[in-house]
Coordinates of C-alpha atoms in Angstrom, one line a residue:
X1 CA 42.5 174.5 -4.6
X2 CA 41.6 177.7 -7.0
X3 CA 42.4 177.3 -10.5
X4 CA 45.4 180.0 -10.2
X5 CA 47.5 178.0 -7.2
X6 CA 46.2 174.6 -9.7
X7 CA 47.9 176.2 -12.5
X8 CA 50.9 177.5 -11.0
X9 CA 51.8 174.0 -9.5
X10 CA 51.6 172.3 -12.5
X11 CA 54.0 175.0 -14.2
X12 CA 56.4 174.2 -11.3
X13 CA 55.7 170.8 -11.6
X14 CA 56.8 170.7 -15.4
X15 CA 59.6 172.9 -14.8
X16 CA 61.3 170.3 -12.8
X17 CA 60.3 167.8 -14.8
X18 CA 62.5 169.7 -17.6
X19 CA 65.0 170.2 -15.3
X20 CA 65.5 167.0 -14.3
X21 CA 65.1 165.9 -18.5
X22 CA 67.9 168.6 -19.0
X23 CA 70.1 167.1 -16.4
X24 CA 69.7 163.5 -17.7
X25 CA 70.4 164.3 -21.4
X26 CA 73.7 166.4 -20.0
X27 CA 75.0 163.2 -18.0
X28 CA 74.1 161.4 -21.1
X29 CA 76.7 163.8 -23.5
X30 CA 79.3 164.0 -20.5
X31 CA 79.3 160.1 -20.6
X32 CA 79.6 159.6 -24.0
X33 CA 82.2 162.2 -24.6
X34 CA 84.3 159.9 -21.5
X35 CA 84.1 157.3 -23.7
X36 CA 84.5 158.6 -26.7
X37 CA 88.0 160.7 -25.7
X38 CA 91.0 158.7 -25.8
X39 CA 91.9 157.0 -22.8
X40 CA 95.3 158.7 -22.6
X41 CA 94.2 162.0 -22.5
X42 CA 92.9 161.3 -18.9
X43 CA 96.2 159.5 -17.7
X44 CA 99.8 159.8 -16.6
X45 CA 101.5 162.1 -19.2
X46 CA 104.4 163.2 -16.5
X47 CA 107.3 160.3 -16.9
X48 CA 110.5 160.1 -15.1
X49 CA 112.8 157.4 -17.0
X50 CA 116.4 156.1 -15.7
X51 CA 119.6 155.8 -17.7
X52 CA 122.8 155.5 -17.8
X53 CA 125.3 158.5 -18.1
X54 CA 127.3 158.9 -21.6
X55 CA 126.1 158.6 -25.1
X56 CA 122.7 157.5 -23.9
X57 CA 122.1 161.0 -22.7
X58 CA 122.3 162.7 -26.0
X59 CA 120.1 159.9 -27.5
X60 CA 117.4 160.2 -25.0
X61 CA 117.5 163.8 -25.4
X62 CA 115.7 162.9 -28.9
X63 CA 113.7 160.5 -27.5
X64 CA 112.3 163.2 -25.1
X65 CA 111.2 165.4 -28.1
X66 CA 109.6 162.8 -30.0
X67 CA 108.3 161.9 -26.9
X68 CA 106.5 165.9 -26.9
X69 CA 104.8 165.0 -30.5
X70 CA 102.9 162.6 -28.3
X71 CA 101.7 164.2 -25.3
X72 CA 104.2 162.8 -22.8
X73 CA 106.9 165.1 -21.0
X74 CA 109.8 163.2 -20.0
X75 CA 112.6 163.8 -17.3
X76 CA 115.3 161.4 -17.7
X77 CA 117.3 160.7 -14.1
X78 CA 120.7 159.6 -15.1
X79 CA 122.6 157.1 -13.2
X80 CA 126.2 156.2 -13.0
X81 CA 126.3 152.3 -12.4
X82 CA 123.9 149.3 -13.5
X83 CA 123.0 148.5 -10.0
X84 CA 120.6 151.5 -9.3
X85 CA 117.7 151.8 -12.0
X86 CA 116.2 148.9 -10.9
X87 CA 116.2 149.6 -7.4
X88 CA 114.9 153.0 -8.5
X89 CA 112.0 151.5 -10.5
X90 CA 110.5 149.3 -7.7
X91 CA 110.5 151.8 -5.3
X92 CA 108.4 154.4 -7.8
X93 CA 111.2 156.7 -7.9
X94 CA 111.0 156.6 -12.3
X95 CA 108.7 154.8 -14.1
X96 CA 110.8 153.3 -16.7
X97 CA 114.0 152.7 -16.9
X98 CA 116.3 151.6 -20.4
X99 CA 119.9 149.8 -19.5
X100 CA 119.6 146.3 -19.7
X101 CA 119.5 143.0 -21.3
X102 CA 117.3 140.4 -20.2
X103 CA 119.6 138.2 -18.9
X104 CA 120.8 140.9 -16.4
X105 CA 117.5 141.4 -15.5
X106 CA 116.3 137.9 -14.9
X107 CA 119.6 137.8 -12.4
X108 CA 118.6 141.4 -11.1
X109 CA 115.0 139.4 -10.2
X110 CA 116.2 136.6 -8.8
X111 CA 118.0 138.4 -6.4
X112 CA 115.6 140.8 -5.2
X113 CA 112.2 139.8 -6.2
X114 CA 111.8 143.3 -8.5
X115 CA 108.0 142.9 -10.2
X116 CA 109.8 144.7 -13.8
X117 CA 109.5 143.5 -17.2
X118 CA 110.2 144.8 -21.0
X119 CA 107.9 147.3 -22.7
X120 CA 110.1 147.5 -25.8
X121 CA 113.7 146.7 -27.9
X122 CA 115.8 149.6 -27.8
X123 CA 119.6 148.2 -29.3
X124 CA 122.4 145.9 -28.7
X125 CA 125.7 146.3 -28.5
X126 CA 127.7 143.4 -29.1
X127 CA 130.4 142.8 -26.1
X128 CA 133.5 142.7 -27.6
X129 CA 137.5 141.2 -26.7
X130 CA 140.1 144.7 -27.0
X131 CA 143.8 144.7 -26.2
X132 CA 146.3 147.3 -27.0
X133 CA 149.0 144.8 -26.7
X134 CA 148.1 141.8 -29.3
X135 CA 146.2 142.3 -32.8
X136 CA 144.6 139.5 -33.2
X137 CA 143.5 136.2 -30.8
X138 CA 146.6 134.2 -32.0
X139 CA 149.2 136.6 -30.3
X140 CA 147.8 136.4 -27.0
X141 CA 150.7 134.6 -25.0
X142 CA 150.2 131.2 -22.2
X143 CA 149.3 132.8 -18.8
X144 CA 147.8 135.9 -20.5
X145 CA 146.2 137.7 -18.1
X146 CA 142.4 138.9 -19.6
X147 CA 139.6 140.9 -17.7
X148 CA 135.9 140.2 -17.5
X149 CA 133.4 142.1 -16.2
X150 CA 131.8 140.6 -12.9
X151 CA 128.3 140.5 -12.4
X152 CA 126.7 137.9 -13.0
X153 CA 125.0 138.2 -16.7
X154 CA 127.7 140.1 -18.3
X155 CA 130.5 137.6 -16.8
X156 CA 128.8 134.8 -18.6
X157 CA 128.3 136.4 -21.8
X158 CA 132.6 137.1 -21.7
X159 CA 133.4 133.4 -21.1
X160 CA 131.4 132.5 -24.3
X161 CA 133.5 134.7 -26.2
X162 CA 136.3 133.4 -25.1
X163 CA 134.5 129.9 -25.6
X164 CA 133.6 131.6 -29.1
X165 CA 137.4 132.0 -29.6
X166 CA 138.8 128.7 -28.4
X167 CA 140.4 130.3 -25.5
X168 CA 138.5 127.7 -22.9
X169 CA 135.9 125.5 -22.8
X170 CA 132.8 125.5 -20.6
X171 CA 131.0 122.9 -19.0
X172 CA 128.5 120.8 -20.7
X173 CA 124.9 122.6 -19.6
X174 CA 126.5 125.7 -18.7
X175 CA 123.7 128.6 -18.7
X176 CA 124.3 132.3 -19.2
X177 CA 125.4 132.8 -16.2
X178 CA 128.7 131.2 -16.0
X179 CA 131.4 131.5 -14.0
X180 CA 134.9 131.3 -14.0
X181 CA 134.3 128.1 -12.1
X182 CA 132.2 126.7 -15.1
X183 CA 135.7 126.7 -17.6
X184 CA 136.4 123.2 -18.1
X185 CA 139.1 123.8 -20.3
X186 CA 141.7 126.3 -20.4
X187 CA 144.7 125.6 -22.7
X188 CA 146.5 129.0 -22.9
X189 CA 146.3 128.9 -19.2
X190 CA 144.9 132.0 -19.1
X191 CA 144.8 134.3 -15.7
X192 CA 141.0 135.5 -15.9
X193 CA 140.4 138.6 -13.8
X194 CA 137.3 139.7 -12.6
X195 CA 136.8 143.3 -12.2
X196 CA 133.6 145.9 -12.0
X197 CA 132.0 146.5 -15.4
X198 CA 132.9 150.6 -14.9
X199 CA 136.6 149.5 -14.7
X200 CA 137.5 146.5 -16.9
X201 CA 137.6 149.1 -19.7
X202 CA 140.0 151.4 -18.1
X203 CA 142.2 148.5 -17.1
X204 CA 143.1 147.0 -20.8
X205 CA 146.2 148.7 -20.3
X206 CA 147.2 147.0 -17.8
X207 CA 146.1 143.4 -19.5
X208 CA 146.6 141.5 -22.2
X209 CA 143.6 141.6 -23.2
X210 CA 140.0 142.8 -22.1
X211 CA 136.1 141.8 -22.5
X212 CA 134.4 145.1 -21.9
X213 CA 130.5 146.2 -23.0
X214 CA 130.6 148.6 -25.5
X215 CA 129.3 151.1 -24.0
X216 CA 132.1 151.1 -21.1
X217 CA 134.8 150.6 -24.4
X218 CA 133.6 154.0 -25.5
X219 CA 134.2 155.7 -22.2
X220 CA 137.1 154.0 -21.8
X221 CA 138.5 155.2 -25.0
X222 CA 138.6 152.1 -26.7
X223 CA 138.3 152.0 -30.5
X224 CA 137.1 149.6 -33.1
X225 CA 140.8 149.2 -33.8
X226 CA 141.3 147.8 -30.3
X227 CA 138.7 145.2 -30.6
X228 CA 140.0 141.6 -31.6
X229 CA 137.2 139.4 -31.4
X230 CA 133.2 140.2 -30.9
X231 CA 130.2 138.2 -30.1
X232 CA 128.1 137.5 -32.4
X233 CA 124.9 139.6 -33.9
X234 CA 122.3 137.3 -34.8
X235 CA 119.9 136.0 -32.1
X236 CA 121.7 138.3 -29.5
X237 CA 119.8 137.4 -26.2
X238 CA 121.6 140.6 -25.3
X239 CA 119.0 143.3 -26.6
X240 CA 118.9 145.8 -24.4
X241 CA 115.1 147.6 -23.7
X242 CA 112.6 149.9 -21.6
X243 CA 111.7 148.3 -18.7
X244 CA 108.4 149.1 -16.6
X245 CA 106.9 147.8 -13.5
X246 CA 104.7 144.7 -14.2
X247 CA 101.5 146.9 -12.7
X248 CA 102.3 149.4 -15.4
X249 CA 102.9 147.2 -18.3
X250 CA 99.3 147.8 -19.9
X251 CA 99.2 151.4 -19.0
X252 CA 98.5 153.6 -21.8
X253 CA 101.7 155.8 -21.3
X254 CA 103.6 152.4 -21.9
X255 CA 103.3 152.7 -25.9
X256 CA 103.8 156.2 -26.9
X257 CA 106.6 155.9 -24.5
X258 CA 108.1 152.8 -26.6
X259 CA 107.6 154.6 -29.7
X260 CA 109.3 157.8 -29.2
X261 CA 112.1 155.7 -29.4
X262 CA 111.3 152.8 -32.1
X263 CA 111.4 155.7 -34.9
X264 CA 114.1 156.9 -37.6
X265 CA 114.6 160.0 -36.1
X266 CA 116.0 158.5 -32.9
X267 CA 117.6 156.1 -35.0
X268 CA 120.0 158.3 -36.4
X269 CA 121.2 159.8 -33.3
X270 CA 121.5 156.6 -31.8
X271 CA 124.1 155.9 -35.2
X272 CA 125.4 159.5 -34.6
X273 CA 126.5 159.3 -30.9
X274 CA 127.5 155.8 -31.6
X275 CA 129.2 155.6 -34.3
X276 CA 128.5 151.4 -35.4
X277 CA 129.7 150.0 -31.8
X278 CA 125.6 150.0 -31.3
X279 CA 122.7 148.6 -33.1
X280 CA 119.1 149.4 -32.8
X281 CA 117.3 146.2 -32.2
X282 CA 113.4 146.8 -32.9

């Protein structure tokens, strides 16, 4: 080989061997920046999270903005009854929903096997006993006819406040969710109706009395005023929350999403639009 075509191969030779050096130390900086980014800048930003229609609307409409500050665009899919988000949620139609209690939930599991579970407290609002005919518990006649809602969590959690009130009496080892067929007592002989959450509300009228949620008081046009007894507050097993699928409970969307609505500014919209019948519970 002449010294020229010597020369010349090693010149290509130690070109590629800089090329390939070039290439290694680039992998090496396109590595490092993976790791060093945060891990949420490469994942789901685009949420779609199921609620209820009514004052939660305007409430989430804060959360969504918060939910901006942090990189996450939200479209809420409203829903008119209790019996869809869940459904919704399994099937990957939203990923996240924020409705219900636990205890609904755990009866929402039971009977169909849903794989969902809490990412975080939103509030609670306590269930409460309203009449337009009687003031207070002591003017509600024998034979009074009272309304409770009828699935199964929220039915259970009516009967104790009328077990609260001394109305009846439950069974010894009764669990959340009782049943009109779990009173063992029932002095006043009261005529206990069971009727769709959605409608209990709108029926007081027609009742002596009513247990309705809150939230179905307000858009039934029930006031404060109306309300003549009330579950208790403290250690409420009644907190409602954003639920996720189990597979995406340690997703990194999961947190930001939680805290865009544990903050002060939702907070006082939540106060706003509710007006006391709801407390945040975070």
């Amino acid at each position: 080989m002449s010294k020229i075509s010597k020369k010349l191969l090693e010149n290509a030779l130690f070109s590629r061997r800089s090329a390939l050096a070039a290439l290694a130390v680039a992998a090496v900086a396109v590595s490092t920046f993976s790791i060093a980014a945060p891990a949420f800048a490469e994942d789901k930003k685009d949420l779609k999270v199921g609620i209820i229609s009514g004052e939660d609307e305007d409430v989430w409409r804060v959360v969504v903005a918060e939910a901006a500050k942090k990189g996450l665009t939200i479209e809420t899919v409203v829903f008119n009854d209790y019996t869809q988000p869940n459904e919704a949620l399994a099937r990957g139609e939203i990923d996240a929903n924020a409705f219900q209690h636990l205890p609904y939930l755990e009866n929402q599991i039971q009977q169909h096997g849903y794989k969902i579970v809490p990412a975080g407290y939103t509030a609670v609002w306590p269930i409460g006993l309203y009449s337009k005919k009687h003031t207070k518990i002591a003017e509600l006649p024998d034979g009074a006819v009272v309304g409770v809602p009828n699935d199964p969590s929220n039915e259970g959690r009516a009967l104790r406040v009328l077990q609260n009130e001394g109305l009846i009496k439950l069974k010894d080892g009764t669990g959340i969710l009782a049943t009109i067929a779990d009173i063992s007592e029932n002095p006043k002989k009261l005529e206990i109706k069971e009727l769709d959450a959605g409608i209990v509300g709108r029926s007081v009228d027609d009742l002596d009395a009513a247990i309705v949620n809150t939230d179905w008081a307000l858009k039934s046009g029930l006031t404060p005023e109306n309300r003549i007894a009330q579950e208790p507050v403290a250690d409420n097993p009644y907190r409602n929350f954003i639920a996720v699928r189990e597979e995406s409970k340690d997703e990194p969307w999961v947190k930001p999403l939680v805290e865009a609505y544990q903050n002060d500014v939702v907070k006082a919209e939540f106060d706003r639009v509710y007006k006391g019948t709801g407390i945040s519970a975070y």
